Amino acid sequence: MTHLKSLCLAALSVMATTAAAEEVKIGVAAEPYPPFSAPDSAGNWVGWEIEMIDAICAAAELDCVVTPVAWDGIIPSLTGQQIDAIMASMSITEERLKTIDFSDPYYNTPTVIVADKMFDIAPTAEGLAGKILGVQASTVHQAYAQKYFTDAEIRVYQTQDEANQDMIAGRIDATQADALAMADFVEGAACCEVKGPVADDPAILGLGVGAGVRKGDTALLEAFNKGVAAVIADGTRSAITEKYFGKDIF
């Protein structure tokens, strides 16, 4: 009996270790990014991307825990093993692929310029010349604006919300951001409208948004690819998108 008890305890120990090992810390930007991710009044993280994380992890049979991390330190947190993956609307770019790997994309939308309805601003270098353009720090939008909109004054913000609020207040003329994220903003802000998409540059703007994982973490990468494929194929992504945007825009 003693030997049997020891075997049972050993088995339980292995099971507990395995369960703990399966917990995956998903890094999201600590800065609110509605309607993708933001804490509610109780401090729980909610939003389109949070529901997508839950759905992808469920389909991939992963025990995921949302872990807020400052955006400008989110990749170092991944490579330093403070988190296990990034799912924070991070575009798959050549530059980031030098440091981390990405799953297949779970969404992709154009990059747009948003400005006051009264301004005749085109989403081009000529249209933004002499204008003040707000972008979020450490994003593809900052990199793109600094390459293509050299005749504009580029003002960098820690969060997109700060840029949006300065645009409402008239302190900047326009902002550049993801079309899906700005759809929610322009719907609620009477001042502003989408002026159109910028010319695509996949090398900077990326090939869509995927889950970022550490180099060599093949098992986790394959699990995310399984989850992404499943939620797209079974209509889960469509249902979540319709909930937040009124229709399936992908």
Coordinates of C-alpha atoms in Angstrom, one line a residue:
M1 CA 0.0 0.0 0.0
T2 CA 2.8 2.3 0.8
H3 CA 4.4 1.7 -2.6
L4 CA 1.1 2.3 -4.3
K5 CA 0.6 5.5 -2.3
S6 CA 4.0 6.7 -3.4
L7 CA 3.2 5.9 -7.1
C8 CA 0.0 7.9 -6.8
L9 CA 1.7 10.8 -5.3
A10 CA 4.4 10.8 -7.9
A11 CA 1.7 10.6 -10.7
L12 CA -0.1 13.6 -9.1
S13 CA 3.1 15.5 -8.9
V14 CA 3.8 14.9 -12.6
M15 CA 0.2 15.9 -13.5
A16 CA 0.5 19.1 -11.5
T17 CA 3.9 20.0 -13.1
T18 CA 2.4 19.3 -16.6
A19 CA -0.6 21.5 -15.9
A20 CA 1.6 24.3 -14.6
A21 CA 3.8 24.0 -17.7
E22 CA 0.7 24.4 -20.0
E23 CA -0.2 27.8 -18.6
V24 CA 0.7 30.4 -21.2
K25 CA 1.2 34.0 -20.3
I26 CA -0.2 36.2 -23.1
G27 CA 1.3 39.6 -23.2
V28 CA -1.1 42.5 -24.1
A29 CA -0.3 46.2 -24.0
A30 CA -0.9 47.6 -20.6
E31 CA -2.1 50.8 -22.2
P32 CA -5.8 50.6 -23.1
Y33 CA -6.4 50.0 -26.8
P34 CA -10.2 49.9 -27.2
P35 CA -12.1 48.2 -28.7
F36 CA -9.3 45.6 -28.8
S37 CA -8.3 45.5 -25.2
A38 CA -8.9 47.6 -22.1
P39 CA -9.6 47.0 -18.4
D40 CA -13.2 47.4 -17.4
S41 CA -14.4 49.1 -14.2
A42 CA -13.6 45.9 -12.2
G43 CA -10.1 45.7 -13.7
N44 CA -10.9 42.7 -16.0
W45 CA -9.5 42.9 -19.5
V46 CA -12.2 43.0 -22.2
G47 CA -12.4 43.7 -25.9
W48 CA -12.3 42.2 -29.4
E49 CA -8.7 40.9 -29.1
I50 CA -9.3 39.6 -25.5
E51 CA -12.2 37.5 -26.8
M52 CA -10.0 36.4 -29.7
I53 CA -7.3 35.3 -27.3
D54 CA -9.8 33.3 -25.3
A55 CA -11.2 31.6 -28.5
I56 CA -7.8 30.9 -30.0
C57 CA -6.4 29.5 -26.8
A58 CA -9.5 27.3 -26.3
A59 CA -9.2 25.9 -29.9
A60 CA -5.5 25.3 -29.3
E61 CA -6.1 23.7 -25.9
L62 CA -3.9 26.2 -24.2
D63 CA -4.4 27.5 -20.6
C64 CA -3.8 31.2 -21.3
V65 CA -3.5 34.1 -18.8
V66 CA -3.8 37.7 -20.0
T67 CA -0.7 39.5 -18.8
P68 CA -0.5 43.3 -19.3
V69 CA 3.0 44.6 -20.2
A70 CA 4.1 48.2 -21.2
W71 CA 4.0 48.3 -25.0
D72 CA 7.6 49.6 -25.5
G73 CA 8.9 46.6 -23.4
I74 CA 6.6 43.9 -24.7
I75 CA 9.2 42.2 -27.0
P76 CA 11.9 42.2 -24.3
S77 CA 9.4 40.7 -21.9
L78 CA 8.9 37.9 -24.4
T79 CA 12.5 37.2 -25.1
G80 CA 13.3 37.5 -21.4
Q81 CA 10.6 34.9 -20.6
Q82 CA 8.4 37.1 -18.4
I83 CA 5.6 36.2 -20.9
D84 CA 5.2 33.3 -23.3
A85 CA 3.5 35.1 -26.2
I86 CA 2.3 38.5 -27.5
M87 CA -1.2 39.0 -28.7
A88 CA -1.5 42.8 -28.8
S89 CA -2.4 43.8 -32.4
M90 CA 1.3 43.4 -33.2
S91 CA 2.0 43.4 -37.0
I92 CA 4.2 40.7 -38.5
T93 CA 7.1 42.7 -39.9
E94 CA 10.5 41.8 -41.3
E95 CA 12.2 43.7 -38.5
R96 CA 10.3 41.9 -35.7
L97 CA 10.9 38.6 -37.4
K98 CA 14.6 39.0 -36.7
T99 CA 13.9 38.8 -33.0
I100 CA 10.7 36.7 -32.6
D101 CA 8.5 34.3 -34.6
F102 CA 4.8 34.8 -35.4
S103 CA 1.8 32.6 -35.9
D104 CA -0.4 32.8 -39.0
P105 CA -2.3 36.2 -38.9
Y106 CA -5.6 36.3 -37.1
Y107 CA -6.5 39.7 -38.6
N108 CA -5.3 42.2 -41.1
T109 CA -6.7 45.7 -41.9
P110 CA -5.4 48.7 -43.8
T111 CA -3.5 51.6 -42.2
V112 CA -5.4 54.9 -42.4
I113 CA -5.1 58.6 -41.8
V114 CA -7.8 60.2 -39.6
A115 CA -8.3 63.9 -39.3
D116 CA -10.9 66.6 -38.6
K117 CA -13.8 66.6 -41.0
M118 CA -13.1 70.2 -41.8
F119 CA -9.6 69.5 -43.1
D120 CA -9.0 68.6 -46.7
I121 CA -6.2 66.1 -46.0
A122 CA -5.2 63.3 -48.3
P123 CA -3.4 60.2 -46.9
T124 CA -0.3 61.0 -49.0
A125 CA 3.1 62.8 -48.5
E126 CA 1.7 65.8 -50.3
G127 CA -1.5 65.8 -48.4
L128 CA 0.3 65.8 -45.0
A129 CA 3.1 68.2 -45.9
G130 CA 3.2 70.9 -43.3
K131 CA 0.7 69.1 -41.0
I132 CA 1.2 67.8 -37.5
L133 CA 0.7 64.0 -37.6
G134 CA 0.4 62.0 -34.4
V135 CA 1.5 58.4 -34.1
Q136 CA 2.0 55.9 -31.3
A137 CA 5.5 55.2 -30.2
S138 CA 7.3 51.9 -31.1
T139 CA 4.6 51.0 -33.7
V140 CA 4.7 50.3 -37.5
H141 CA 2.9 53.7 -37.8
Q142 CA 5.7 55.6 -36.3
A143 CA 8.2 53.8 -38.6
Y144 CA 6.0 54.4 -41.7
A145 CA 5.4 58.1 -41.0
Q146 CA 9.0 58.8 -40.4
K147 CA 9.9 57.2 -43.7
Y148 CA 7.1 58.6 -46.0
F149 CA 5.8 61.8 -44.4
T150 CA 9.1 63.6 -44.0
D151 CA 7.5 67.0 -44.7
A152 CA 5.0 66.6 -41.8
E153 CA 5.8 67.2 -38.2
I154 CA 5.7 63.8 -36.5
R155 CA 4.5 63.9 -32.9
V156 CA 5.0 60.7 -31.0
Y157 CA 2.6 59.5 -28.2
Q158 CA 2.9 56.6 -25.8
T159 CA -0.7 55.6 -26.5
Q160 CA -3.0 56.0 -29.5
D161 CA -5.7 57.4 -27.2
E162 CA -3.4 60.3 -26.3
A163 CA -3.0 61.0 -30.0
N164 CA -6.7 60.8 -30.5
Q165 CA -7.4 63.2 -27.7
D166 CA -4.9 65.8 -29.0
M167 CA -6.5 65.6 -32.4
I168 CA -9.9 66.3 -30.9
A169 CA -8.4 69.2 -29.0
G170 CA -6.8 70.6 -32.2
R171 CA -3.2 70.1 -31.0
I172 CA -2.4 67.9 -34.0
D173 CA -3.9 67.8 -37.5
A174 CA -4.2 64.1 -38.1
T175 CA -3.2 60.6 -36.8
Q176 CA -2.2 57.4 -38.5
A177 CA -3.4 54.1 -37.1
D178 CA -5.0 50.8 -37.8
A179 CA -8.3 51.1 -39.6
L180 CA -10.1 48.6 -37.4
A181 CA -9.0 50.5 -34.2
M182 CA -10.0 53.9 -35.6
A183 CA -13.4 52.7 -36.7
D184 CA -14.6 52.7 -33.1
F185 CA -13.0 56.1 -32.5
V186 CA -14.5 57.9 -35.5
E187 CA -17.9 56.5 -34.7
G188 CA -17.8 58.1 -31.3
A189 CA -16.0 61.3 -32.2
A190 CA -18.2 63.8 -34.1
C191 CA -15.1 65.8 -35.1
C192 CA -13.2 63.3 -37.2
E193 CA -13.3 61.0 -40.1
V194 CA -11.1 58.5 -42.0
K195 CA -9.3 60.3 -44.8
G196 CA -8.3 57.0 -46.5
P197 CA -5.6 54.3 -46.4
V198 CA -2.0 55.0 -46.8
A199 CA -0.1 53.3 -49.6
D200 CA 0.9 49.8 -48.5
D201 CA 4.4 48.9 -47.6
P202 CA 4.5 45.3 -46.3
A203 CA 8.1 45.7 -45.2
I204 CA 7.0 48.3 -42.6
L205 CA 3.3 47.7 -42.1
G206 CA 3.6 44.0 -42.1
L207 CA 1.6 41.0 -43.3
G208 CA -1.2 41.1 -40.7
V209 CA -1.4 40.6 -37.0
G210 CA -0.2 37.3 -35.4
A211 CA 0.7 35.9 -32.1
G212 CA 4.4 36.5 -31.3
V213 CA 6.4 33.7 -29.7
R214 CA 10.1 33.2 -28.9
K215 CA 12.4 31.9 -31.6
G216 CA 12.5 28.1 -31.4
D217 CA 9.2 27.7 -29.5
T218 CA 7.9 25.5 -32.2
A219 CA 5.2 23.6 -30.2
L220 CA 3.6 26.8 -29.0
L221 CA 3.8 28.3 -32.5
E222 CA 2.0 25.2 -34.0
A223 CA -0.6 25.4 -31.3
F224 CA -1.4 29.0 -32.1
N225 CA -1.6 28.2 -35.8
K226 CA -4.1 25.4 -35.0
G227 CA -6.2 27.8 -32.9
V228 CA -6.1 30.6 -35.5
A229 CA -7.2 28.3 -38.3
A230 CA -10.0 26.9 -36.1
V231 CA -11.6 30.2 -35.1
I232 CA -11.5 31.4 -38.7
A233 CA -12.9 28.2 -40.1
D234 CA -15.7 27.7 -37.6
G235 CA -17.0 31.3 -37.7
T236 CA -15.9 32.2 -34.2
R237 CA -13.9 35.2 -35.4
S238 CA -16.8 36.4 -37.5
A239 CA -19.1 36.2 -34.5
I240 CA -16.7 38.1 -32.2
T241 CA -16.2 40.7 -35.0
E242 CA -19.9 41.2 -35.5
K243 CA -20.4 41.7 -31.8
Y244 CA -17.9 44.6 -31.7
F245 CA -18.2 46.1 -35.2
G246 CA -21.7 45.3 -36.3
K247 CA -20.5 43.1 -39.2
D248 CA -17.8 40.8 -40.2
I249 CA -15.2 43.1 -41.8
F250 CA -12.6 40.5 -42.7

